[in-house]
mmCIF file of N, CA and C in Angstrom:
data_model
loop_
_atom_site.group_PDB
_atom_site.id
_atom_site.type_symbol
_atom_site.label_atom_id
_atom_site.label_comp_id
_atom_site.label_asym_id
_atom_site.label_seq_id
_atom_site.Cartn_x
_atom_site.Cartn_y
_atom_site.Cartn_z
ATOM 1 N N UNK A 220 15.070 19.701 -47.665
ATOM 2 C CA UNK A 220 15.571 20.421 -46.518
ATOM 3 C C UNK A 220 14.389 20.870 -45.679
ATOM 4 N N UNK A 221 14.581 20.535 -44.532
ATOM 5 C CA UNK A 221 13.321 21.104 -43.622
ATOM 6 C C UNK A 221 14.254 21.292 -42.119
ATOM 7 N N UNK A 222 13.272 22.549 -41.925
ATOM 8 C CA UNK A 222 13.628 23.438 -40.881
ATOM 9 C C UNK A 222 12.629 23.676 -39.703
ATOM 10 N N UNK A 223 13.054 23.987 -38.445
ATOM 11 C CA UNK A 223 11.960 23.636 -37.555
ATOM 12 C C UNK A 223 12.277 25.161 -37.309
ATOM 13 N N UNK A 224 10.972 25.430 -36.338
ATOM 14 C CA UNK A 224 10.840 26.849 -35.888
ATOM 15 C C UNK A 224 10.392 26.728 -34.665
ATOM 16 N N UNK A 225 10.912 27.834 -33.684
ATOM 17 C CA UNK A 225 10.481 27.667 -32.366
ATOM 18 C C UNK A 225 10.197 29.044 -31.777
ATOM 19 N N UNK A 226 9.777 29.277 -31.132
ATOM 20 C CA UNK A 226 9.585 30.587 -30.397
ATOM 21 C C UNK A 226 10.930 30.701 -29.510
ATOM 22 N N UNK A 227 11.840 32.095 -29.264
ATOM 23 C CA UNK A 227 13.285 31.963 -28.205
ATOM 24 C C UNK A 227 12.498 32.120 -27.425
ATOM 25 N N UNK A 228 13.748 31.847 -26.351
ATOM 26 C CA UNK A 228 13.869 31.656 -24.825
ATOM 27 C C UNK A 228 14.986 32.411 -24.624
ATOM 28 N N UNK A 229 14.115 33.028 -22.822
ATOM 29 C CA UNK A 229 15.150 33.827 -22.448
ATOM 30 C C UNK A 229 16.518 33.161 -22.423
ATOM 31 N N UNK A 230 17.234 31.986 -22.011
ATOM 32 C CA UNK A 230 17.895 31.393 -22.127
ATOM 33 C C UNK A 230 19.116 31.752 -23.347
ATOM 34 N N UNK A 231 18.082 32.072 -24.546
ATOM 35 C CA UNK A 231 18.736 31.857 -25.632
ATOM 36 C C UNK A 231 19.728 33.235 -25.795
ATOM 37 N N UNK A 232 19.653 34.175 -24.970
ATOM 38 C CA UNK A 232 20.421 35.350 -25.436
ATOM 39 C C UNK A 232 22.238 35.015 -25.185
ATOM 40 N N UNK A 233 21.931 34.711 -23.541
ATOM 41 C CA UNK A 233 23.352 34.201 -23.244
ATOM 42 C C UNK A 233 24.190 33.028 -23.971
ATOM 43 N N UNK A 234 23.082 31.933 -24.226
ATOM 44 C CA UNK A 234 23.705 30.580 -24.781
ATOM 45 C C UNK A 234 24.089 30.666 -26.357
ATOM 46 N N UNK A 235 23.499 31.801 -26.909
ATOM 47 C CA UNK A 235 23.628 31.561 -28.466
ATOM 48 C C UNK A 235 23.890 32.678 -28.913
ATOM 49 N N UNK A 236 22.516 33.994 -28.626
ATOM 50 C CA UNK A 236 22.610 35.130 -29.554
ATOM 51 C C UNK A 236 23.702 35.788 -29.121
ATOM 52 N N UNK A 237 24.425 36.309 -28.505
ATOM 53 C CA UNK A 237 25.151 36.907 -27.849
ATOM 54 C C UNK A 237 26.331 36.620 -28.540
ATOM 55 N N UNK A 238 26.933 35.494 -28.528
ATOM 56 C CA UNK A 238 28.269 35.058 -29.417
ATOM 57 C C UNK A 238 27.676 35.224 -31.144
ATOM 58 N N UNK A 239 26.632 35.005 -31.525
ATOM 59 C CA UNK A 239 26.639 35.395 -33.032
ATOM 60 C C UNK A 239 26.574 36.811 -33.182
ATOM 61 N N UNK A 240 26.170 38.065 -32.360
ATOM 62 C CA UNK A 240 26.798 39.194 -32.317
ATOM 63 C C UNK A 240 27.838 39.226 -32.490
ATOM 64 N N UNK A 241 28.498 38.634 -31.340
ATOM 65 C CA UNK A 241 29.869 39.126 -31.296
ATOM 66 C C UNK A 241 31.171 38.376 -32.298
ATOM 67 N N UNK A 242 30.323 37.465 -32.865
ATOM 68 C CA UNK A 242 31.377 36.757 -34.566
ATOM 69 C C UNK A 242 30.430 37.487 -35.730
ATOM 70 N N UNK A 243 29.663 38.299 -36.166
ATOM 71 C CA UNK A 243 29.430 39.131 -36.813
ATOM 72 C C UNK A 243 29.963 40.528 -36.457
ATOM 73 N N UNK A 244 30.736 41.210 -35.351
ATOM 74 C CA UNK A 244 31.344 41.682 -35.558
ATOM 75 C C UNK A 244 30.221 43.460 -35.247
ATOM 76 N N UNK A 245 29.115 42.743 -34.303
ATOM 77 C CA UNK A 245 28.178 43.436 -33.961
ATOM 78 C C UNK A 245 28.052 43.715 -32.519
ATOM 79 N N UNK A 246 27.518 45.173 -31.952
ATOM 80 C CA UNK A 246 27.278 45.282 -30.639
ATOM 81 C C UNK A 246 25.944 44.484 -30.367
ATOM 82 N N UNK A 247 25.392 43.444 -29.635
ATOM 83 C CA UNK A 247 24.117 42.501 -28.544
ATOM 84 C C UNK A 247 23.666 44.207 -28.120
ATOM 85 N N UNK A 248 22.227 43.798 -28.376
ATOM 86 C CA UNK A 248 21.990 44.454 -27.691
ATOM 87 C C UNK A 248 21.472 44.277 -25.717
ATOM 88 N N UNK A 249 20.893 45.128 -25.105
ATOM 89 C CA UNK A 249 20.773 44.362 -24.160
ATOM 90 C C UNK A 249 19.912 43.513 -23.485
ATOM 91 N N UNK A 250 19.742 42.342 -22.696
ATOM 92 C CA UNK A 250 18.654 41.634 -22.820
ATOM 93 C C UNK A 250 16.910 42.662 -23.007
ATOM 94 N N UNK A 251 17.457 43.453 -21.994
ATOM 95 C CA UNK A 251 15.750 44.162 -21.442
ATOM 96 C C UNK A 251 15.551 45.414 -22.772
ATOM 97 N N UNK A 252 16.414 45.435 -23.529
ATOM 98 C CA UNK A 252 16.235 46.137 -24.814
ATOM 99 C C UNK A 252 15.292 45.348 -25.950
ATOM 100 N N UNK A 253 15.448 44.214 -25.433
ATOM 101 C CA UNK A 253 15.279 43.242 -26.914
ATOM 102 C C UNK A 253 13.144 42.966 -26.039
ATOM 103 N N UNK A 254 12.889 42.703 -27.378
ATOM 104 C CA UNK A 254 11.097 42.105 -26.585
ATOM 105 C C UNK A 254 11.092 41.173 -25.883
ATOM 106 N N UNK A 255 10.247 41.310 -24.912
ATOM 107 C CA UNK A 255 10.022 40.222 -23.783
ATOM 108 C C UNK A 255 11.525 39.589 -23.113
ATOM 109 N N UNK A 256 12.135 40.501 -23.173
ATOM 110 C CA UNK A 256 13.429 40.400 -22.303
ATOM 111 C C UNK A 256 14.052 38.945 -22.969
ATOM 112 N N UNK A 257 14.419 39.098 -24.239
ATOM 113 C CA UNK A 257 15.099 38.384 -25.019
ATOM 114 C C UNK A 257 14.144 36.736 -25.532
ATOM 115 N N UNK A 258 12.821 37.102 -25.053
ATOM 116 C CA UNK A 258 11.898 36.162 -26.096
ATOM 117 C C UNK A 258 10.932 36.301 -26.741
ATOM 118 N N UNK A 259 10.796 37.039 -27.401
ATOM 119 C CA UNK A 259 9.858 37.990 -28.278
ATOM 120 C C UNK A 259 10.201 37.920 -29.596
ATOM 121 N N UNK A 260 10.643 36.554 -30.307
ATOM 122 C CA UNK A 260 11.298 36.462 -31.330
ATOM 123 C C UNK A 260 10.863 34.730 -31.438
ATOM 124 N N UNK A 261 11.614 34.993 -32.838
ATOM 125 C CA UNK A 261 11.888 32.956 -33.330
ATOM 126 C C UNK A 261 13.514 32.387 -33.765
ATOM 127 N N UNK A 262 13.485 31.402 -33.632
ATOM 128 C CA UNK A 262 14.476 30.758 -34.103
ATOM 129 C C UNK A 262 14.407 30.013 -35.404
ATOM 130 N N UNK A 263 14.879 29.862 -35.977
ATOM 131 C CA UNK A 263 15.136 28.603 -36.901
ATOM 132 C C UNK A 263 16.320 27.471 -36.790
ATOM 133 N N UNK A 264 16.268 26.384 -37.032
ATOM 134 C CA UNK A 264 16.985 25.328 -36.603
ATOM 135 C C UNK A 264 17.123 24.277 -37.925
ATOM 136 N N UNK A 265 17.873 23.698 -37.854
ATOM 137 C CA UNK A 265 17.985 22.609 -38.513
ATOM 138 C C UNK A 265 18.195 21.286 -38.107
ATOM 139 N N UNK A 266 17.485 20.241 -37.455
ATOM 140 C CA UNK A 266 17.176 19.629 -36.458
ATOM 141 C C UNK A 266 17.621 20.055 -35.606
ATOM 142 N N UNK A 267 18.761 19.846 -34.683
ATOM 143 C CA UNK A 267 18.848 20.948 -33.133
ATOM 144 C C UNK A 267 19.975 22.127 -33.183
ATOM 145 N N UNK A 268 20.266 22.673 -34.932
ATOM 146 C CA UNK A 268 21.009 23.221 -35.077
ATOM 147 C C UNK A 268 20.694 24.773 -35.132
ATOM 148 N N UNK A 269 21.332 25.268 -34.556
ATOM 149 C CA UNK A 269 20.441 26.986 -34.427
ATOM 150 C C UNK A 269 21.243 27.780 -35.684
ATOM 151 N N UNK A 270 20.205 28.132 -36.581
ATOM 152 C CA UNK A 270 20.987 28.958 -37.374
ATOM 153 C C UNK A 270 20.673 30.162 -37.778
ATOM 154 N N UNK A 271 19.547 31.056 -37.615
ATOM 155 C CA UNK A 271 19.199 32.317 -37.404
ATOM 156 C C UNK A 271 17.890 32.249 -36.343
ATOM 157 N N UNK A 272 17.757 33.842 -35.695
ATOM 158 C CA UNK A 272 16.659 34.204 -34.741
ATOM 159 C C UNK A 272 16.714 35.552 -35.289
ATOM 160 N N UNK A 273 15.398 36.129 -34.691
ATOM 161 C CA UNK A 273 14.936 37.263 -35.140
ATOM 162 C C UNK A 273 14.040 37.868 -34.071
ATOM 163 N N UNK A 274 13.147 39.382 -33.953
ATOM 164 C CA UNK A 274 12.581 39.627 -33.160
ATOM 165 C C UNK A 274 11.124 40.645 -33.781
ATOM 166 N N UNK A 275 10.362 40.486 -32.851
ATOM 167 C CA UNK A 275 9.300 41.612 -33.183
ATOM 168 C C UNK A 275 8.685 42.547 -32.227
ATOM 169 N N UNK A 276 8.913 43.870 -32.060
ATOM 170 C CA UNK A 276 8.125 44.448 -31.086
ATOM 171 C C UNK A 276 6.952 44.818 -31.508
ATOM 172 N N UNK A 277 6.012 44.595 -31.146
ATOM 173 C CA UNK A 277 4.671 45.362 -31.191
ATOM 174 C C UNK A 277 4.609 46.400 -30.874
ATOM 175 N N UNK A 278 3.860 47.460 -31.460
ATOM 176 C CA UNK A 278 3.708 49.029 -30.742
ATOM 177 C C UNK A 278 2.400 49.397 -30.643
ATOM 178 N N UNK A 279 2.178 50.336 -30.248
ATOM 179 C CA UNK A 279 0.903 50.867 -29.909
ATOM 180 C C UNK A 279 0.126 51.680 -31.040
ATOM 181 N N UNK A 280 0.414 51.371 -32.143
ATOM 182 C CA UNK A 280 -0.062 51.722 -33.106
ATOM 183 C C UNK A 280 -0.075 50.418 -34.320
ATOM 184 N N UNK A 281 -0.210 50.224 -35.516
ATOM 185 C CA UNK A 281 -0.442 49.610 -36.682
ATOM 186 C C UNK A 281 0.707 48.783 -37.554
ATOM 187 N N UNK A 282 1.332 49.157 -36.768
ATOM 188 C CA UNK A 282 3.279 49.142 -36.856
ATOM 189 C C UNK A 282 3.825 47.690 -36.253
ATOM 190 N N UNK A 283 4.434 47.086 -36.800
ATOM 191 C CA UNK A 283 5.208 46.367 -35.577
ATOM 192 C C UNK A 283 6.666 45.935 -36.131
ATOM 193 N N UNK A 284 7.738 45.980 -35.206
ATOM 194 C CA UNK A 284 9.033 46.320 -35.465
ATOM 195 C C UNK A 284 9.840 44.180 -36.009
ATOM 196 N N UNK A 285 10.017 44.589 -37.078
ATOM 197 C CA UNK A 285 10.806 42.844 -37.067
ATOM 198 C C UNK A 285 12.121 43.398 -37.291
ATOM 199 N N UNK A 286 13.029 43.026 -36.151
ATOM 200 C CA UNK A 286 14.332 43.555 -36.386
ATOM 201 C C UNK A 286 15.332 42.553 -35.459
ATOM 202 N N UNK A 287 16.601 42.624 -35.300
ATOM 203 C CA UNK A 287 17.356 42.225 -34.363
ATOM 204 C C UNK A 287 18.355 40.983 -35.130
ATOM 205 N N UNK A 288 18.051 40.912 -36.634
ATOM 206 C CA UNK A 288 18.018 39.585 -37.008
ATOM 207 C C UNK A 288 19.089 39.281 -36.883
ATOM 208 N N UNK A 289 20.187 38.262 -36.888
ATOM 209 C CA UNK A 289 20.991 37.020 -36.705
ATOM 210 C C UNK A 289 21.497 35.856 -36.852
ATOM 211 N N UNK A 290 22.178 35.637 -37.555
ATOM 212 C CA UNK A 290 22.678 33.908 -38.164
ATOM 213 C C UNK A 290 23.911 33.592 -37.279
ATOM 214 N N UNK A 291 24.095 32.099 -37.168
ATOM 215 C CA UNK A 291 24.791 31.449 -36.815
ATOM 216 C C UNK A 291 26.119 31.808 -37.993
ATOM 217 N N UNK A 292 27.771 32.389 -37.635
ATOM 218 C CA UNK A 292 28.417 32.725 -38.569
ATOM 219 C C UNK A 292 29.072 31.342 -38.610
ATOM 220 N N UNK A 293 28.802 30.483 -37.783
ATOM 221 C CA UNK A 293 29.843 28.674 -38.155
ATOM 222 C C UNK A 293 28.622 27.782 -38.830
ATOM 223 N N UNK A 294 27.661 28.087 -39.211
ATOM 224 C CA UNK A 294 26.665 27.428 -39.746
ATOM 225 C C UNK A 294 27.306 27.440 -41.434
ATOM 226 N N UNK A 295 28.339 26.592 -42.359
ATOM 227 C CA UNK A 295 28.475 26.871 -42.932
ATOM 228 C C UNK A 295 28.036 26.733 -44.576
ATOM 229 N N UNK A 296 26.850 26.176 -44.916
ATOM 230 C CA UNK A 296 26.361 26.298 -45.730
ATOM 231 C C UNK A 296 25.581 27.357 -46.163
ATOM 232 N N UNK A 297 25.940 28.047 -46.781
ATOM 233 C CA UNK A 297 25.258 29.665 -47.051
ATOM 234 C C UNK A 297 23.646 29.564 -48.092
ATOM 235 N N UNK A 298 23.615 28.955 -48.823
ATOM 236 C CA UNK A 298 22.274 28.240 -49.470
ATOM 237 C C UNK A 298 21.461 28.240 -48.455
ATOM 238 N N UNK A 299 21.923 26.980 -47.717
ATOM 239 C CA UNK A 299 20.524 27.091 -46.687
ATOM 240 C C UNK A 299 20.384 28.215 -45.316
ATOM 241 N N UNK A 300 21.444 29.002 -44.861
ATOM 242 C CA UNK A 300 21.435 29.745 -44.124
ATOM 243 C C UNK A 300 20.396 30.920 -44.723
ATOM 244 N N UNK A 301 20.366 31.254 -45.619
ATOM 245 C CA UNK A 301 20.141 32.289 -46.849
ATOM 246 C C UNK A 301 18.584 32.133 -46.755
ATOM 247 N N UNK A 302 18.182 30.765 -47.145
ATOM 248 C CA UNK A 302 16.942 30.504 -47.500
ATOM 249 C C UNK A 302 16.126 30.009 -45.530
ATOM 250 N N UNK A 303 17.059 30.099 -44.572
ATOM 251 C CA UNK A 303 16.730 29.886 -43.382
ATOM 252 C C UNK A 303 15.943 31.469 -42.475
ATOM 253 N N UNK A 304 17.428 31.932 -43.773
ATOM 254 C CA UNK A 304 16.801 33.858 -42.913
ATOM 255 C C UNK A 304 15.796 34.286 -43.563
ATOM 256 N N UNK A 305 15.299 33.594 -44.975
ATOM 257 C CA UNK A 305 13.800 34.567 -45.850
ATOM 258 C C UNK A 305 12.786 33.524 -44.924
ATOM 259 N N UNK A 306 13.125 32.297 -44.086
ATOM 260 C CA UNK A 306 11.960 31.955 -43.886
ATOM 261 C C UNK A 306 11.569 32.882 -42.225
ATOM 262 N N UNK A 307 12.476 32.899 -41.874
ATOM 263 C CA UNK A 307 12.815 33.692 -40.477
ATOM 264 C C UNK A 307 11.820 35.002 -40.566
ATOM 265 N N UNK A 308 12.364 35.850 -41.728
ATOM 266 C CA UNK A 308 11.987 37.267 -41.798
ATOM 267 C C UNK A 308 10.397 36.649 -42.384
ATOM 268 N N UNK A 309 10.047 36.114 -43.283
ATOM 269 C CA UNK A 309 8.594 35.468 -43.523
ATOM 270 C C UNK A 309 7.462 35.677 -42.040
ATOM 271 N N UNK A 310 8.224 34.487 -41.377
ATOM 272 C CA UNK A 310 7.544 33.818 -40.335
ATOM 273 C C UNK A 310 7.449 34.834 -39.352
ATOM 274 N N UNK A 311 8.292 35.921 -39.421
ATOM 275 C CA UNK A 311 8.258 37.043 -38.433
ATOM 276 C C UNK A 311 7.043 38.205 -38.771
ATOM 277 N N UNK A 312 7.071 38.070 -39.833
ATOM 278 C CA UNK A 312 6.354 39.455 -40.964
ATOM 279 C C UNK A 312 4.976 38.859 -41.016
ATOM 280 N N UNK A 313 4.724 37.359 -41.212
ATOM 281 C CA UNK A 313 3.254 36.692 -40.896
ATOM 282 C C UNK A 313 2.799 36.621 -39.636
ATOM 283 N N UNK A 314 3.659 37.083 -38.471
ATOM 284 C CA UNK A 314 3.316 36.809 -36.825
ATOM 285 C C UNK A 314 2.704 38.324 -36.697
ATOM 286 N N UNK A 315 3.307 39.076 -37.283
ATOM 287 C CA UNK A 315 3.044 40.487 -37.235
ATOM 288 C C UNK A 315 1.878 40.618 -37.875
ATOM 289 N N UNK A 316 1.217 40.257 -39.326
ATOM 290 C CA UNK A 316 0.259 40.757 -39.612
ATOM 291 C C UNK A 316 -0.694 39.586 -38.611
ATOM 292 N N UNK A 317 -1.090 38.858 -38.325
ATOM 293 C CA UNK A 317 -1.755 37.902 -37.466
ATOM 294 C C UNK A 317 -2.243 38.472 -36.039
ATOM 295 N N UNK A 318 -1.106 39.471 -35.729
ATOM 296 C CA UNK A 318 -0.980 40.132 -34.345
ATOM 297 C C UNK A 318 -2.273 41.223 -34.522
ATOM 298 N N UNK A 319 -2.336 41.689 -35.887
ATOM 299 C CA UNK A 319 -3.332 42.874 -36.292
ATOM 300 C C UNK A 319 -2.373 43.983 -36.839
ATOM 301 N N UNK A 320 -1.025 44.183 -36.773
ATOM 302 C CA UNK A 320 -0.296 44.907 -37.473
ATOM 303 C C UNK A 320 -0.673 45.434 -39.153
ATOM 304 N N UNK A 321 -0.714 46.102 -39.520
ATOM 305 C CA UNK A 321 -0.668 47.029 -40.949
ATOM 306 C C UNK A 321 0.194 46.950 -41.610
ATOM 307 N N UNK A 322 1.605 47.371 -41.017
ATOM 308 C CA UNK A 322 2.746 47.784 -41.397
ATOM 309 C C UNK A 322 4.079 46.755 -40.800
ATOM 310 N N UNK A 323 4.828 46.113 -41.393
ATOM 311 C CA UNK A 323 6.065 45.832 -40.903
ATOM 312 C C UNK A 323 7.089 46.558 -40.828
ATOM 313 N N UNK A 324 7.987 46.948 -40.059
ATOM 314 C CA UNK A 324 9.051 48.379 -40.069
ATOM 315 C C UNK A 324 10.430 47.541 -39.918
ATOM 316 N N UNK A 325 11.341 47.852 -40.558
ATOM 317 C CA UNK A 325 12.718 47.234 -40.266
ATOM 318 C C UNK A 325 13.694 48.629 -40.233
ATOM 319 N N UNK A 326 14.924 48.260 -39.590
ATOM 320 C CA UNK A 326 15.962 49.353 -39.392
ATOM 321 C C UNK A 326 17.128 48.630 -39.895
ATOM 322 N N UNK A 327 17.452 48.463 -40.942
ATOM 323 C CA UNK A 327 18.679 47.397 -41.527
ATOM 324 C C UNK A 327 19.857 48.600 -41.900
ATOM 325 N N UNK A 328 20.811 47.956 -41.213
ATOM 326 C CA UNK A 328 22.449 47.987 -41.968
ATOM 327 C C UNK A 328 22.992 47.542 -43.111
ATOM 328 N N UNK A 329 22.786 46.158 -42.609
ATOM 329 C CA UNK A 329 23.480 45.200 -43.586
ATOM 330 C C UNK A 329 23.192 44.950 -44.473
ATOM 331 N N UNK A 330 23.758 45.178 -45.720
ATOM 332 C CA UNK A 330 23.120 45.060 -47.392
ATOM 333 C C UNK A 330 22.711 44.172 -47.659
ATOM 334 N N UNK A 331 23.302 42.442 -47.242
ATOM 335 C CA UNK A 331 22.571 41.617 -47.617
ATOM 336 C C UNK A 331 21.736 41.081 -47.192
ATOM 337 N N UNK A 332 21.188 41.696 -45.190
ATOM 338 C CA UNK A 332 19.510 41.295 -45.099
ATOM 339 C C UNK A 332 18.772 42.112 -45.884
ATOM 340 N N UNK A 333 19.366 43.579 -46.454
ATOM 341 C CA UNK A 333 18.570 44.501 -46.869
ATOM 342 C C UNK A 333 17.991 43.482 -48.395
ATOM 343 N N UNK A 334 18.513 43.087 -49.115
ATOM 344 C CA UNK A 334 18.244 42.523 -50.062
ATOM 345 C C UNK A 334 17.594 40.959 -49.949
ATOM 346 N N UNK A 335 17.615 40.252 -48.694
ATOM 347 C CA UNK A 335 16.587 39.506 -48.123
ATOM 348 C C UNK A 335 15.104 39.877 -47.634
ATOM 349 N N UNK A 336 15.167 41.197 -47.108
ATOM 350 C CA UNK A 336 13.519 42.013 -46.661
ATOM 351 C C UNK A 336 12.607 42.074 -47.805
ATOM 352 N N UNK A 337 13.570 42.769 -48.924
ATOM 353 C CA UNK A 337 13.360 43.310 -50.786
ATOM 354 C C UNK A 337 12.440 42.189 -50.816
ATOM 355 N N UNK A 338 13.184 40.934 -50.959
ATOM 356 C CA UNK A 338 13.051 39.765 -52.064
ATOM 357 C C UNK A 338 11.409 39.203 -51.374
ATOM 358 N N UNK A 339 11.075 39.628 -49.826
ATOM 359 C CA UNK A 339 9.894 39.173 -49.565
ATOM 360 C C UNK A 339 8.886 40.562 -49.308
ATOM 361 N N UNK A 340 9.349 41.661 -50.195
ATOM 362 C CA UNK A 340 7.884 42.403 -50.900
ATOM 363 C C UNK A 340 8.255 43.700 -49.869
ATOM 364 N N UNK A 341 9.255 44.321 -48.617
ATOM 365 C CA UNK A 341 9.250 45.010 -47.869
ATOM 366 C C UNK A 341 10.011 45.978 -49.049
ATOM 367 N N UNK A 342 9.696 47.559 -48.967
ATOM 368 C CA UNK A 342 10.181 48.470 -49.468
ATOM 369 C C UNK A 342 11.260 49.577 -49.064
ATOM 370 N N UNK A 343 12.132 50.237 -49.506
ATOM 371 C CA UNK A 343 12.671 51.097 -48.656
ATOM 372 C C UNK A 343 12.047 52.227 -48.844
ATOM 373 N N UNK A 344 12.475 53.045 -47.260
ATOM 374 C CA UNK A 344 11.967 53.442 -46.798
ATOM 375 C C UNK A 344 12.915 55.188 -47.167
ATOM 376 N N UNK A 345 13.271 55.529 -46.484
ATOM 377 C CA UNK A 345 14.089 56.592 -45.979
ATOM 378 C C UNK A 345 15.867 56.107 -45.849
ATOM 379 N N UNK A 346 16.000 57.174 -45.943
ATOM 380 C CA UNK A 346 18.411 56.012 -46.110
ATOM 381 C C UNK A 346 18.392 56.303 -44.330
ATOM 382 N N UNK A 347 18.537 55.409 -44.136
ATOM 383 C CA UNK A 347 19.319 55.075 -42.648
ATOM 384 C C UNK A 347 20.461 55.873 -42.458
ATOM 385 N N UNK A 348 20.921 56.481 -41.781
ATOM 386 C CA UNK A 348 21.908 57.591 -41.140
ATOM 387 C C UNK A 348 22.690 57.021 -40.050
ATOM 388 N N UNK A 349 22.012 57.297 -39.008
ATOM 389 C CA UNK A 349 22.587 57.465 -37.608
ATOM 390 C C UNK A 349 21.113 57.020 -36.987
ATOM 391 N N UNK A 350 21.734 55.750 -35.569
ATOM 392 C CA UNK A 350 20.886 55.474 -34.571
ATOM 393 C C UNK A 350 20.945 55.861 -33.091
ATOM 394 N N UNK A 351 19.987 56.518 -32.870
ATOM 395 C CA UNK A 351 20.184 57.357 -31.570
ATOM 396 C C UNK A 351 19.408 56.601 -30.577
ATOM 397 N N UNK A 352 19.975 56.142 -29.183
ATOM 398 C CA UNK A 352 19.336 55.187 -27.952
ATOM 399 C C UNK A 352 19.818 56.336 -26.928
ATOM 400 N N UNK A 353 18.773 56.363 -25.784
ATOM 401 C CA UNK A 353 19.052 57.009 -24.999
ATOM 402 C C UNK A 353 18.679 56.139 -23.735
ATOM 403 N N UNK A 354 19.854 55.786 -23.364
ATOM 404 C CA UNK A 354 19.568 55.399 -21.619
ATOM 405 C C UNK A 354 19.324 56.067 -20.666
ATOM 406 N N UNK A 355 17.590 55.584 -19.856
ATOM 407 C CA UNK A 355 16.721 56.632 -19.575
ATOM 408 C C UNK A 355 16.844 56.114 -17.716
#
């Protein structure tokens, strides 16, 4: 099994990410929310098949944020979707330390990326509560 990787495109919020929000059953966030106005992230594919993306913000400190993550929910082989998102969160978490980052930071919900972050060495942190955004 081999998987290609690409850097997104703005393109990609409307054409793809946007509907796998919304069949996971999740609020998109909004383009100019997300890094580099929805390309500040990667994809993974399976020859031209899109089956997870992900994102990273950089900050102004030692930190850098890999979050936003996402699978294709009609992609239906779960094996390789599974082993598509540890390479995703990998390839995201190696862009980050490369960048000069220290620290990788995630904000997870969902139990079973939470147990995908685990399996590649990320720790928890503090219990997640409540997320507060303020439109400024």
């Amino acid at each position: 099994m081999e998987f290609n990787i690409r850097q997104l495109e703005i393109a990609d919020y409307e054409n793809i990410l946007v509907k796998w929000w919304k069949d996971w059953n999740w609020q998109a966030p909004e383009i100019d929310f997300l890094p580099e106005d929805g390309a500040g992230g990667m994809m993974i594919l399976e020859g031209d098949i899109p089956i997870c993306a992900g994102f990273i913000y950089m900050t102004n400190s030692k930190v850098a944020w890999v979050d936003w993550i996402i699978s294709n929910k009609e992609y239906k082989d779960k094996t390789k979707r599974k082993k598509a998102l540890l390479m995703l969160i990998d390839v995201l978490t190696l862009s980050c330390q490369k960048s000069g980052a220290k620290y990788a930071y995630a904000l997870l919900k969902h139990t079973g990326l939470q147990k995908h972050y685990k399996q590649l060495g990320y720790k928890q942190g503090d219990k997640y509560n409540q997320e507060m955004i303020k439109i400024l």
